Amino acid sequence: MNSITSSLTGELETWLKEQNQPAFRYRQIVNWMFAGRAGSFADMTNLPQSLRDALSRDFRLWSTQVTRHTKAADGTEKLLLQFRDTSQIECVLLREGQRRTICISTQVGCAMGCVFCASGLDGIKRNLTTDEIIEQMLRLQRLLPLEERLSHIVVMGMGEPLANLDYLLPALDWAHADRGLGISARRITISTVGLPKSIDRLSRLAIPYHLAVSLHAPTDPLRNRLVPVNHQIGLQSIMEASDRYFEVSGRRLTFEYVLLAEENDRVEQAQQLARLLQGRNALLNIIPYNTVDDLPYRTPTPHAVQQFCKALTSQGIQVQVRQRKGDKINAACGQLRRTTEMDSSDQAPGLNSPVVNLDRPFSNPDQQSSKSQE
Ligand code: SAH
């Protein structure tokens, strides 16, 4: 039995025809899923009872099960979703001011091998399918009261989105289409380790998604060590592909830099980074590392973060330090799944410190940034 989310394209329409239903029933069901936030077929009250019964007989509403739901005091909520093959992924809802941002995953595990990241510790299992990606959006949206809408999506959960574009792009179509979630493309951020061919594919698409490129190092030798996939790519080709994306989208690029104590947080490295970014219309997001159990990397001191940022801003580079969100619920990519898979009992609060993030300007941490994710 298929889920509605996996049948949105094609199958549901064909099925409705077989049931001798008029074409507008398809639009009604889509509307119930995206705008109406239906939790069951019974919720779809403008469909005839016989059609609701037939839907329940032939379809499941969801492909996933929520196996865990955690909430942090700051309003961040995290879902651990289990698929039919028992794979698990996580996705997060973040609340800040008027913003309602969701962070979604694209793969079970990750193949990129970033040495500090929890998501890839056990390698990659598989790509998520389009419906599995859509379902994260719908399930997170259902956590909001009806009068609140999702405003932003960041594709920054588990996995490398650009290694799964075939399934991700149709899901993002539903995210920004009016008949879907109606979130404008520029409020949808795709975060990538930097795969030039896929960045070029996004450039050709010419949909102005916001691109965030994870650098983490200003030079190839250091990046090869922290982000092993860099061996096959190299910083130069990433920067060139990013520039091409900027030319097409006209939108300021974001680069991400996870700051790891005594690995990539020296002032000299900030100066190298400033040279790399010089002349580009770019924003640098500094993310102080969130520690992961079993990994040796540490969070830099606030002083080190400040010195690093100062060395960049003094060269005219625009810098933001990412605000920690979801403290105590292991809201960092891969962390919740990992603690759950390692130990199914309740985790100790604050075991892994926080994570995901809404961006605030470095210079004025109390002021909400309205531009960074636009
Ligand atoms: N594969 C994509 C999305 C990954 S998650 C990418 O590489 O961009 C989004 C960001 O979170 C990446 O920059 C990633 O390096 C960073 N990240 C992963 N683990 C982290 C941790 N424990 N602390 C801080 N940032 C982390």
PDB file of N, CA, C and O in Angstrom, residues 94 110 157 175 208 223 230 264:
ATOM      1  N   LEU A  94      12.457  25.089  13.963  1.00  0.00           N
ATOM      2  CA  LEU A  94      13.069  26.143  14.780  1.00  0.00           C
ATOM      3  C   LEU A  94      12.158  27.358  14.797  1.00  0.00           C
ATOM      4  O   LEU A  94      11.615  27.755  13.765  1.00  0.00           O
ATOM      5  N   CYS A 110      25.608   9.624   5.547  1.00  0.00           N
ATOM      6  CA  CYS A 110      26.239  10.542   4.601  1.00  0.00           C
ATOM      7  C   CYS A 110      27.553   9.930   4.148  1.00  0.00           C
ATOM      8  O   CYS A 110      28.233   9.254   4.915  1.00  0.00           O
ATOM      9  N   GLY A 157      20.076  19.047   7.199  1.00  0.00           N
ATOM     10  CA  GLY A 157      20.031  17.914   8.105  1.00  0.00           C
ATOM     11  C   GLY A 157      21.033  16.861   7.675  1.00  0.00           C
ATOM     12  O   GLY A 157      22.094  17.176   7.147  1.00  0.00           O
ATOM     13  N   ALA A 175       7.707  22.381  -2.114  1.00  0.00           N
ATOM     14  CA  ALA A 175       7.910  23.351  -1.033  1.00  0.00           C
ATOM     15  C   ALA A 175       7.617  24.763  -1.512  1.00  0.00           C
ATOM     16  O   ALA A 175       7.016  25.557  -0.790  1.00  0.00           O
ATOM     17  N   PRO A 208      15.941  30.473  -7.840  1.00  0.00           N
ATOM     18  CA  PRO A 208      16.877  31.152  -6.934  1.00  0.00           C
ATOM     19  C   PRO A 208      16.918  30.601  -5.512  1.00  0.00           C
ATOM     20  O   PRO A 208      16.700  31.325  -4.536  1.00  0.00           O
ATOM     21  N   ARG A 223      41.635  21.233   4.309  1.00  0.00           N
ATOM     22  CA  ARG A 223      40.282  20.771   3.928  1.00  0.00           C
ATOM     23  C   ARG A 223      40.292  19.279   3.594  1.00  0.00           C
ATOM     24  O   ARG A 223      39.352  18.557   3.917  1.00  0.00           O
ATOM     25  N   ASN A 230      37.102  16.346  -0.284  1.00  0.00           N
ATOM     26  CA  ASN A 230      37.812  17.436  -0.958  1.00  0.00           C
ATOM     27  C   ASN A 230      38.996  16.962  -1.794  1.00  0.00           C
ATOM     28  O   ASN A 230      39.392  17.612  -2.752  1.00  0.00           O
ATOM     29  N   ASN A 264      41.057  24.629  13.038  1.00  0.00           N
ATOM     30  CA  ASN A 264      40.893  25.600  11.950  1.00  0.00           C
ATOM     31  C   ASN A 264      40.501  26.974  12.493  1.00  0.00           C
ATOM     32  O   ASN A 264      39.870  27.756  11.800  1.00  0.00           O
TER      33      ASN A 264
END
